[in-house]
Every structure is written in C-alpha cells, then in structure tokens.
Amino acid sequence: MEHKNHGSTLHNHGTHNHANMKNEINVLVNYEGNLLTIDLKDQNGSAPELEVSHEKILHLAIASSDLEQYYHLHPVDKGDGVFQLEISLKEDLYKVFVDISPINLGYQIKPIDLHVGHAHQQGQVDLQPDTSFQKTIDNITVELQIDSLVVNKPTTLTYQISGGKPEPYLGALGHVVIIDRDIEQFIHVHPVSDDKTVFHTQFNEPGMYKVWGEFKFGEDVHVFPFVIQVK
C-alpha cells in the first residue's frame, strides 16, 4: 500500500540515523515514462544484500522541492539491486531518500535530486510553524504533542488519536518522517512500543522541519503533516 500527502535505519524502535557511517553503496535514481528505477550497487559493482526493516528491504521517501508533496513508497525488487515502481510525478525538482540496511556494508541516507520535466531549480520552501497541532482527515483526528523543541536534546512526539484505532502498519503502530526546510536531513522514527503512538527523536540542527505522521486505519493510510521550529 502506497500513500502520499498533498498540502504535504536502524531496525528497532527509535530514530534512523546513519550520519557518521561510511557510505559503501552507490545509489542511482532514474525516472522515465512514469517508471521510477532505483539501482543499488556496492563498490565492486555488485548488488548489496539488504536486511528486512519493518517488513521491507527498501523504503523510499520522495519530497517535492516545496515540501508540499510527500510520498512513502516501496518499489518492487527486480533483482540485481534494481527496484522499480510506476508513479506519476508532476514537473518539479524532487528529493529522494533511499532508506536501506545493507548487510556488512556502511550506508548513509543522503538526498538525491530527481528532476522531472524541465524543473532544475529548487522551489521556494516557505515553512511557517503550525500554531495548531490538531488535524482531522476522514473523521480521524490527530493531536500532536511535543515535549521539547530544543536542539541536541531528546524530543518526544505523542500522537493522541480519536475517531479510529490505528492498526499495525509495516511492523509498527505508526511511522514518522521528518525533513528539514533545506531537504537535507531525513529522520525516520518508529514508536517506542507496540501499543503506543509515542516517538522519540533528537534534532541536531535548529530550524524549520516538516513532520509527517503515518497511521493505518482499515485499508487506508492517513498522513498528518505538521510544521515545527527547533531552536
């Protein structure tokens, strides 16, 4: 099941952060005729062996240059390090984050530029922090509570949900993806336990961030975006 929001790797609970890890994987991204292709190779030109993380060996996040469009996708493994999926993207400059866990190889998640059409410059990212942290989608109401927005200090994000009960999705009760205004930092967080929509993370740089909370209700995955400011 794929989902997107308009208007918008570690393996256990917590934050996926590979910032200090040596990168031993080459990632190529190509988009042609609505077909998105990811090609992974190690330094010897071979396909890396990937560990399953939350039911998938590859998680793909795509954000438009203005952070208005967000996609969390799972391309199909075609073999030999190649993953593909069909998706219709409007003309824009996108940032692609390939979230994988290679076995016995270092990997660091970095943004990859994806030019669709004639877009070659990043759009204006005009993020303003939300004054209300409550949103309702399809009669599901989510209220985000954050205990601290101070750089280099642990932060707890608690989602209070009413109007429906979230179900396990990709091995967790929810997923949170956080991207900074410059679309350079990528944080992927899972709940602290199997029965609470509570997430722990930490921000290493001050600034504006967009936060997408993903929760499954029935057959649908709802994405709740918020903008926060870390000082």
XYZ file of N, CA and C in Angstrom:
693
model
N 0.843 -1.190 0.000
C 0.000 0.000 0.000
C 0.881 1.243 0.000
N 0.674 2.109 -0.967
C 1.443 3.333 -1.042
C 0.531 4.494 -0.682
N 1.139 5.571 -0.246
C 0.322 6.712 0.095
C 1.101 7.982 -0.132
N 0.371 9.066 -0.264
C 1.003 10.357 -0.455
C 0.188 11.397 0.272
N 0.805 12.559 0.409
C 0.112 13.651 1.074
C 0.331 14.910 0.287
N -0.734 15.553 -0.134
C -0.639 16.850 -0.771
C -0.935 17.884 0.285
N -0.285 19.020 0.176
C -0.509 20.069 1.155
C 0.471 19.875 2.251
N 1.003 18.386 1.604
C 2.253 17.988 2.154
C 3.115 17.295 1.066
N 19.011 3.870 9.666
C 17.949 2.841 9.643
C 18.446 1.672 10.458
N 17.907 2.379 11.407
C 18.084 1.323 12.396
C 16.886 0.395 12.301
N 16.926 -0.735 13.039
C 15.865 -1.716 12.823
C 14.920 -1.835 14.003
N 15.196 -1.154 15.083
C 14.338 -1.237 16.250
C 13.585 0.073 16.414
N 12.872 0.204 17.525
C 12.173 1.443 17.789
C 13.189 2.563 17.888
N 12.814 3.733 17.398
C 13.712 4.873 17.517
C 14.020 5.499 16.183
N 15.067 6.306 16.169
C 15.402 7.114 15.011
C 16.372 6.393 14.092
N 16.155 6.524 12.787
C 17.091 6.020 11.806
C 18.088 7.124 11.528
N 19.345 6.894 11.842
C 20.352 7.926 11.662
C 21.674 7.264 11.305
N 22.168 7.563 10.100
C 23.407 6.962 9.627
C 24.464 8.031 9.393
N 24.349 9.160 10.069
C 25.141 10.332 9.725
C 26.638 10.089 9.831
N 27.080 9.236 10.741
C 28.506 9.040 10.950
C 29.021 7.754 10.311
N 28.226 7.162 9.451
C 28.577 5.874 8.872
C 29.214 6.055 7.494
N 30.243 5.278 7.218
C 30.871 5.313 5.905
C 29.898 4.788 4.862
N 29.867 5.455 3.703
C 28.929 5.067 2.661
C 29.618 4.140 1.665
N 29.141 2.895 1.593
C 29.722 1.906 0.686
C 28.729 1.444 -0.377
N 27.646 2.203 -0.541
C 26.616 1.869 -1.523
C 26.436 3.034 -2.490
N 26.445 2.725 -3.787
C 26.133 3.722 -4.807
C 24.663 3.593 -5.183
N 23.956 4.726 -5.178
C 22.523 4.737 -5.460
C 22.258 5.596 -6.692
N 21.633 5.011 -7.695
C 21.226 5.748 -8.887
C 19.708 5.759 -8.958
N 19.147 6.929 -9.269
C 17.702 7.085 -9.379
C 17.376 7.602 -10.774
N 16.433 6.935 -11.444
C 16.033 7.356 -12.786
C 14.512 7.354 -12.886
N 13.979 8.356 -13.579
C 12.527 8.444 -13.766
C 12.251 8.713 -15.234
N 11.544 7.790 -15.866
C 11.246 7.931 -17.288
C 9.924 7.242 -17.594
N 9.024 7.983 -18.235
C 7.741 7.414 -18.615
C 6.942 6.882 -17.449
N 6.946 7.614 -16.337
C 6.235 7.240 -15.105
C 6.832 6.022 -14.405
N 7.995 5.575 -14.850
C 8.663 4.449 -14.201
C 9.867 4.964 -13.412
N 9.821 4.738 -12.108
C 10.905 5.136 -11.224
C 11.785 3.919 -10.955
N 13.083 4.077 -11.200
C 14.023 2.971 -11.031
C 15.109 3.355 -10.035
N 15.344 2.484 -9.066
C 16.426 2.637 -8.101
C 17.435 1.525 -8.363
N 18.704 1.892 -8.533
C 19.756 0.909 -8.800
C 20.801 0.999 -7.691
N 20.972 -0.092 -6.952
C 21.907 -0.139 -5.831
C 23.087 -1.045 -6.169
N 24.295 -0.536 -5.959
C 25.486 -1.343 -6.182
C 26.513 -1.037 -5.099
N 27.281 -2.072 -4.716
C 28.372 -1.826 -3.781
C 29.593 -1.336 -4.555
N 30.710 -1.180 -3.881
C 31.891 -0.608 -4.523
C 32.535 -1.546 -5.535
N 32.095 -2.800 -5.558
C 32.574 -3.760 -6.554
C 31.604 -3.911 -7.718
N 30.524 -3.126 -7.694
C 29.538 -3.200 -8.759
C 28.521 -4.305 -8.592
N 28.498 -4.908 -7.416
C 27.542 -5.989 -7.147
C 26.348 -5.471 -6.358
N 25.240 -6.189 -6.471
C 24.049 -5.819 -5.710
C 24.267 -6.135 -4.237
N 24.021 -5.194 -3.345
C 24.215 -5.451 -1.917
C 23.101 -6.321 -1.350
N 23.448 -7.089 -0.338
C 22.433 -7.849 0.389
C 21.801 -6.924 1.416
N 20.473 -6.884 1.436
C 19.757 -5.947 2.292
C 18.988 -6.675 3.382
N 18.982 -6.085 4.550
C 18.240 -6.635 5.677
C 16.816 -6.095 5.677
N 15.871 -6.950 6.026
C 14.477 -6.514 6.131
C 14.326 -5.586 7.328
N 13.716 -4.445 7.100
C 13.436 -3.484 8.163
C 11.979 -3.069 8.064
N 11.200 -3.409 9.074
C 9.766 -3.125 9.077
C 9.098 -3.642 7.805
N 9.318 -4.930 7.576
C 8.649 -5.729 6.552
C 9.129 -5.459 5.134
N 10.051 -4.523 4.941
C 10.541 -4.192 3.603
C 12.067 -4.100 3.618
N 12.683 -4.373 2.463
C 14.133 -4.207 2.374
C 14.500 -2.830 1.831
N 13.510 -2.097 1.339
C 13.769 -0.738 0.868
C 12.545 0.126 1.111
N 12.768 1.226 1.807
C 11.744 2.248 1.994
C 12.188 3.483 1.223
N 11.270 4.057 0.473
C 11.598 5.205 -0.367
C 10.738 6.396 0.036
N 11.389 7.507 0.332
C 10.670 8.748 0.625
C 11.001 9.762 -0.456
N 9.966 10.410 -0.979
C 10.142 11.438 -2.002
C 9.430 12.698 -1.536
N 10.122 13.831 -1.605
C 9.529 15.115 -1.237
C 9.747 16.102 -2.373
N 8.697 16.860 -2.705
C 8.853 17.903 -3.711
C 9.692 19.036 -3.146
N 10.192 19.891 -4.022
C 11.132 20.926 -3.598
C 10.510 21.945 -2.661
N 9.168 22.051 -2.670
C 8.498 22.965 -1.744
C 7.915 22.236 -0.537
N 8.178 20.934 -0.447
C 7.696 20.077 0.649
C 6.172 19.978 0.705
N 5.509 20.301 -0.397
C 4.055 20.178 -0.432
C 3.614 18.761 -0.781
N 4.439 18.041 -1.523
C 4.116 16.662 -1.883
C 5.085 15.712 -1.186
N 4.544 14.661 -0.639
C 5.351 13.687 0.099
C 4.834 12.286 -0.219
N 5.762 11.388 -0.497
C 5.419 10.004 -0.823
C 6.287 9.050 0.002
N 5.670 8.036 0.555
C 6.398 6.941 1.211
C 6.068 5.696 0.397
N 7.071 5.160 -0.307
C 6.838 4.132 -1.305
C 7.715 2.907 -1.065
N 7.330 1.806 -1.717
C 8.088 0.561 -1.589
C 8.205 -0.083 -2.969
N 9.248 0.285 -3.714
C 9.436 -0.263 -5.060
C 9.596 -1.782 -5.045
N 9.293 -2.385 -6.179
C 9.372 -3.838 -6.323
C 10.812 -4.248 -6.623
N 11.276 -5.267 -5.933
C 12.620 -5.799 -6.136
C 12.655 -6.584 -7.449
N 13.427 -6.076 -8.413
C 13.541 -6.724 -9.716
C 14.787 -7.602 -9.829
N 15.571 -7.631 -8.763
C 16.793 -8.418 -8.786
C 18.004 -7.600 -9.193
N 19.182 -8.067 -8.816
C 20.455 -7.431 -9.147
C 20.517 -5.978 -8.669
N 19.897 -5.703 -7.529
C 19.961 -4.373 -6.946
C 19.042 -3.349 -7.571
N 18.141 -3.785 -8.445
C 17.229 -2.868 -9.137
C 15.833 -2.957 -8.530
N 15.259 -1.786 -8.234
C 13.905 -1.685 -7.690
C 13.119 -0.714 -8.562
N 11.850 -1.053 -8.820
C 11.049 -0.209 -9.705
C 9.622 -0.063 -9.203
N 9.008 1.057 -9.582
C 7.575 1.243 -9.383
C 7.085 2.300 -10.351
N 5.799 2.235 -10.660
C 5.180 3.238 -11.518
C 4.541 4.306 -10.652
N 4.826 5.558 -10.979
C 4.270 6.682 -10.243
C 4.220 7.887 -11.171
N 3.160 8.647 -11.083
C 3.016 9.856 -11.886
C 3.432 11.061 -11.052
N 4.524 11.699 -11.444
C 5.031 12.877 -10.747
C 4.896 14.093 -11.654
N 4.355 15.160 -11.115
C 4.261 16.376 -11.912
C 5.635 17.034 -12.005
N 5.772 17.930 -12.968
C 7.059 18.588 -13.195
C 7.523 19.332 -11.952
N 8.706 18.978 -11.487
C 9.258 19.604 -10.281
C 10.647 19.021 -10.047
N 11.355 19.617 -9.108
C 12.596 19.042 -8.598
C 12.272 18.359 -7.279
N 12.523 17.064 -7.218
C 12.228 16.280 -6.023
C 13.526 15.859 -5.333
N 13.403 15.582 -4.052
C 14.484 14.975 -3.292
C 14.061 13.555 -2.936
N 14.951 12.609 -3.191
C 14.669 11.200 -2.961
C 15.569 10.690 -1.841
N 14.965 9.992 -0.883
C 15.706 9.382 0.216
C 15.496 7.871 0.157
N 16.576 7.132 -0.029
C 16.516 5.673 -0.110
C 16.956 5.108 1.234
N 16.012 4.507 1.945
C 16.239 4.008 3.304
C 16.439 2.496 3.247
N 17.687 2.065 3.368
C 18.025 0.644 3.314
C 18.995 0.296 4.441
N 19.122 -1.005 4.699
C 20.059 -1.501 5.707
C 20.911 -2.604 5.088
N 21.993 -2.227 4.401
C 22.861 -3.239 3.791
C 23.545 -4.095 4.862
N 23.711 -5.366 4.562
C 24.363 -6.284 5.495
C 25.876 -6.204 5.304
N 26.574 -5.886 6.392
C 28.041 -5.808 6.414
C 28.606 -4.703 5.530
N 27.802 -3.707 5.208
C 28.269 -2.558 4.434
C 27.728 -1.281 5.062
N 28.533 -0.243 5.050
C 28.087 1.034 5.587
C 27.191 1.763 4.598
N 26.234 2.488 5.135
C 25.326 3.252 4.264
C 24.838 4.485 4.988
N 24.826 5.583 4.277
C 24.364 6.849 4.825
C 23.262 7.399 3.932
N 22.109 7.678 4.509
C 20.995 8.220 3.733
C 21.293 9.669 3.376
N 21.295 9.950 2.073
C 21.515 11.312 1.600
C 20.460 11.659 0.555
N 20.075 12.935 0.462
C 19.086 13.320 -0.545
C 19.659 13.209 -1.949
N 18.860 12.690 -2.857
C 19.243 12.558 -4.264
C 18.286 13.403 -5.090
N 18.832 14.270 -5.931
C 17.994 15.116 -6.776
C 17.325 14.285 -7.862
N 16.041 14.546 -8.069
C 15.296 13.920 -9.158
C 14.578 15.019 -9.927
N 15.030 15.269 -11.154
C 14.433 16.303 -11.993
C 13.335 15.674 -12.848
N 12.135 16.201 -12.728
C 11.016 15.737 -13.544
C 10.604 16.883 -14.459
N 10.594 16.628 -15.755
C 10.303 17.696 -16.708
C 11.477 18.649 -16.826
N 11.160 19.935 -16.893
C 12.195 20.954 -17.078
C 12.536 21.665 -15.782
N 12.135 21.103 -14.667
C 12.430 21.735 -13.378
C 13.871 21.434 -12.978
N 14.666 22.491 -12.811
C 16.072 22.318 -12.452
C 16.467 23.124 -11.227
N 15.548 23.902 -10.693
C 15.846 24.688 -9.513
C 14.866 24.342 -8.404
N 15.372 24.374 -7.191
C 14.522 24.065 -6.049
C 13.509 25.169 -5.831
N 12.264 24.791 -5.598
C 11.219 25.764 -5.340
C 11.396 26.434 -3.987
N 10.640 27.474 -3.792
C 10.710 28.204 -2.530
C 10.019 27.406 -1.430
N 10.763 27.128 -0.380
C 10.199 26.403 0.757
C 9.818 27.424 1.818
N 8.561 27.767 1.852
C 8.078 28.791 2.783
C 7.373 28.104 3.943
N 8.157 27.578 4.865
C 7.584 26.879 6.008
C 7.346 27.841 7.159
N 6.167 27.770 7.717
C 5.825 28.523 8.916
C 5.354 27.525 9.968
N 5.822 27.668 11.198
C 5.419 26.696 12.224
C 3.921 26.722 12.465
N 3.339 25.555 12.607
C 1.905 25.465 12.892
C 1.599 26.057 14.258
N 0.472 26.730 14.341
C 0.005 27.249 15.627
C -0.976 26.283 16.274
N -1.546 25.393 15.463
C -2.414 24.337 15.979
C -1.833 22.997 15.572
N -1.762 22.087 16.524
C -1.213 20.771 16.241
C -2.310 19.713 16.298
N -3.454 20.073 15.735
C -4.576 19.145 15.620
C -5.082 19.166 14.188
N -5.255 17.991 13.603
C -5.760 17.875 12.238
C -6.757 16.732 12.172
N -7.769 16.901 11.288
C -8.780 15.874 11.076
C -8.809 15.494 9.608
N -8.689 14.207 9.318
C -8.772 13.672 7.969
C -9.721 12.488 7.996
N -10.777 12.546 7.168
C -11.757 11.452 7.102
C -12.263 11.052 8.486
N -12.602 12.049 9.279
C -13.165 11.870 10.625
C -12.175 11.289 11.631
N -10.916 11.185 11.252
C -9.861 10.781 12.182
C -9.140 12.046 12.642
N -9.133 12.283 13.939
C -8.487 13.477 14.481
C -7.200 13.092 15.196
N -6.143 13.808 14.857
C -4.835 13.589 15.471
C -4.369 14.881 16.116
N -3.920 14.773 17.346
C -3.308 15.906 18.032
C -1.870 15.532 18.372
N -0.942 16.358 17.897
C 0.475 16.110 18.141
C 0.946 16.920 19.341
N 1.516 16.224 20.309
C 2.089 16.868 21.493
C 3.598 16.644 21.480
N 4.354 17.737 21.633
C 5.816 17.672 21.604
C 6.342 18.273 22.892
N 7.158 17.519 23.610
C 7.590 17.997 24.926
C 8.739 18.993 24.849
N 9.528 18.958 23.759
C 10.676 19.860 23.672
C 11.067 20.057 22.219
N 11.390 21.292 21.871
C 11.881 21.597 20.528
C 13.206 22.335 20.626
N 14.090 21.774 21.431
C 15.403 22.358 21.674
C 16.460 21.476 21.023
N 17.364 22.094 20.282
C 18.384 21.353 19.553
C 19.268 20.549 20.506
N 19.643 19.348 20.052
C 20.549 18.450 20.779
C 19.986 17.939 22.100
N 18.669 17.969 22.243
C 18.028 17.401 23.422
C 16.970 16.394 22.979
N 16.792 15.301 23.732
C 15.783 14.311 23.358
C 14.391 14.935 23.247
N 13.666 14.499 22.238
C 12.321 15.013 21.984
C 11.334 13.850 21.912
N 10.195 14.015 22.552
C 9.131 13.017 22.490
C 7.948 13.584 21.723
N 7.513 12.856 20.706
C 6.337 13.222 19.932
C 5.226 12.237 20.273
N 4.131 12.748 20.819
C 2.999 11.916 21.214
C 1.798 12.264 20.348
N 1.238 11.267 19.686
C 0.058 11.465 18.848
C -1.169 10.943 19.586
N -2.077 11.855 19.927
C -3.369 11.489 20.503
C -4.361 11.336 19.354
N -4.951 10.149 19.225
C -5.800 9.841 18.075
C -7.216 9.537 18.533
N -8.187 10.167 17.878
C -9.601 9.899 18.159
C -10.346 9.718 16.841
N -11.455 8.987 16.896
C -12.244 8.728 15.696
C -11.864 7.440 14.991
N -10.876 6.751 15.506
C -10.435 5.491 14.917
C -9.262 4.936 15.690
N -9.040 3.647 15.536
C -7.931 2.989 16.218
C -6.887 2.580 15.185
N -5.663 3.101 15.316
C -4.630 2.738 14.338
C -4.269 1.263 14.421
N -3.969 0.698 13.261
C -3.586 -0.699 13.165
C -2.105 -0.795 12.809
N -1.478 -1.932 13.111
C -0.072 -2.097 12.731
C 0.120 -1.898 11.231
N 1.144 -1.156 10.893
C 1.450 -0.848 9.502
C 2.955 -0.964 9.308
N 3.363 -1.885 8.442
C 4.785 -2.139 8.212
C 5.512 -2.425 9.520
N 4.891 -3.255 10.346
C 5.548 -3.706 11.559
C 5.551 -2.730 12.712
N 4.761 -1.670 12.619
C 4.716 -0.685 13.707
C 3.340 -0.036 13.736
N 3.021 0.587 14.860
C 1.716 1.228 15.017
C 1.666 2.578 14.306
N 2.773 3.006 13.779
C 2.834 4.256 13.039
C 4.260 4.535 12.609
N 4.398 5.483 11.723
C 5.719 5.901 11.256
C 5.741 7.422 11.210
N 6.868 7.990 11.568
C 7.041 9.438 11.490
C 8.282 9.726 10.653
N 8.107 10.560 9.638
C 9.222 11.014 8.810
C 9.359 12.516 8.981
N 10.592 12.967 9.187
C 10.867 14.382 9.426
C 11.940 14.838 8.447
N 11.675 15.955 7.763
C 12.629 16.521 6.806
C 12.778 18.008 7.091
N 14.006 18.492 7.052
C 14.245 19.908 7.327
C 13.915 20.767 6.112
N 13.869 22.089 6.313
C 13.470 23.010 5.250
C 14.401 22.935 4.041
N 15.680 22.677 4.273
C 16.636 22.587 3.172
C 16.601 21.232 2.474
N 15.780 20.329 2.977
C 15.616 18.975 2.433
C 16.969 18.270 2.366
N 17.707 18.357 3.447
C 18.997 17.693 3.557
C 18.996 16.637 4.660
N 18.195 16.855 5.690
C 18.154 15.938 6.826
C 16.895 15.075 6.762
N 17.078 13.798 6.994
C 15.989 12.822 6.927
C 15.978 12.012 8.216
N 14.851 12.040 8.901
C 14.679 11.287 10.141
C 13.456 10.390 9.989
N 13.633 9.101 10.267
C 12.536 8.133 10.180
C 12.420 7.472 11.548
N 11.282 7.666 12.196
C 11.121 7.244 13.583
C 9.968 6.257 13.719
N 10.156 5.277 14.601
C 9.106 4.312 14.915
C 8.689 4.446 16.374
N 7.513 3.953 16.731
C 7.026 4.100 18.111
C 7.944 3.426 19.127
N 7.846 3.912 20.353
C 8.678 3.369 21.432
C 8.188 1.996 21.884
N 6.934 1.658 21.551
C 6.395 0.347 21.918
C 5.358 -0.065 20.885
N 4.852 -1.289 21.023
C 3.900 -1.820 20.051
C 2.471 -1.329 20.266
N 2.211 -0.651 21.381
C 0.834 -0.252 21.675
C 0.674 1.242 21.947
N 1.707 2.038 21.650
C 1.615 3.479 21.885
C 2.105 4.245 20.663
N 1.403 5.322 20.331
C 1.831 6.180 19.225
C 2.693 7.311 19.789
N 3.788 6.888 20.390
C 4.755 7.796 21.013
C 6.109 7.550 20.355
N 6.776 8.628 19.962
C 8.015 8.522 19.204
C 9.103 9.370 19.856
N 10.312 8.841 19.887
C 11.457 9.576 20.415
C 12.411 9.939 19.281
N 12.948 11.148 19.321
C 13.953 11.548 18.350
C 14.797 12.663 18.938
N 15.680 13.210 18.113
C 16.515 14.333 18.537
C 16.904 15.138 17.306
N 16.904 16.453 17.441
C 17.271 17.336 16.342
C 18.677 17.873 16.579
N 19.533 17.695 15.588
C 20.921 18.124 15.729
C 21.178 19.520 15.186
N 20.190 20.076 14.490
C 20.329 21.424 13.940
C 19.051 22.205 14.209
N 19.172 23.504 14.543
C 17.967 24.325 14.685
C 17.363 24.618 13.317
N 16.108 25.038 13.320
C 15.475 25.405 12.059
C 14.061 24.876 11.943
N 13.525 24.997 10.725
C 12.168 24.561 10.436
C 12.185 23.132 9.898
N 11.223 22.351 10.360
C 11.100 20.962 9.929
C 9.638 20.661 9.607
N 9.441 19.782 8.630
C 8.100 19.267 8.371
C 8.041 17.826 8.859
N 6.954 17.524 9.567
C 6.776 16.223 10.208
C 5.550 15.546 9.611
N 5.720 14.345 9.107
C 4.593 13.568 8.583
C 4.367 12.355 9.480
N 3.210 12.284 10.106
C 2.828 11.116 10.883
C 1.951 10.214 10.036
N 2.317 8.939 9.920
C 1.607 7.994 9.063
C 0.953 6.914 9.919
N -0.372 6.778 9.759
C -1.108 5.799 10.552
C -2.117 5.081 9.663
N -2.304 3.787 9.919
C -3.210 2.975 9.117
C -4.521 2.755 9.859
N -5.619 3.001 9.155
C -6.969 2.748 9.673
C -7.702 1.920 8.623
N -8.008 0.675 8.946
C -8.622 -0.197 7.953
C -7.653 -0.446 6.810
N -8.111 -0.156 5.590
C -7.263 -0.353 4.416
C -6.521 0.911 4.006
N -6.735 1.992 4.727
C -6.173 3.277 4.318
C -5.075 3.744 5.264
N -4.065 4.359 4.682
C -3.011 5.006 5.459
C -3.211 6.511 5.356
N -3.382 7.147 6.495
C -3.559 8.595 6.541
C -2.248 9.248 6.951
N -1.957 10.365 6.316
C -0.726 11.105 6.600
C -1.097 12.470 7.161
N -0.576 12.772 8.343
C -0.886 14.021 9.033
C 0.381 14.879 9.087
N 0.428 15.975 8.303
C 1.632 16.813 8.280
C 1.552 17.974 9.268
N 2.685 18.278 9.879
C 2.811 19.450 10.746
C 4.166 20.101 10.489
N 4.236 21.393 10.753
C 5.498 22.128 10.639
C 5.901 22.608 12.022
N 7.160 22.347 12.381
C 7.655 22.731 13.695
C 8.931 23.552 13.544
N 9.265 24.276 14.587
C 10.510 25.041 14.611
C 11.344 24.599 15.800
N 12.576 24.209 15.528
C 13.507 23.778 16.569
C 14.485 24.917 16.840
N 14.657 25.238 18.114
C 15.525 26.367 18.475
C 16.738 25.884 19.262
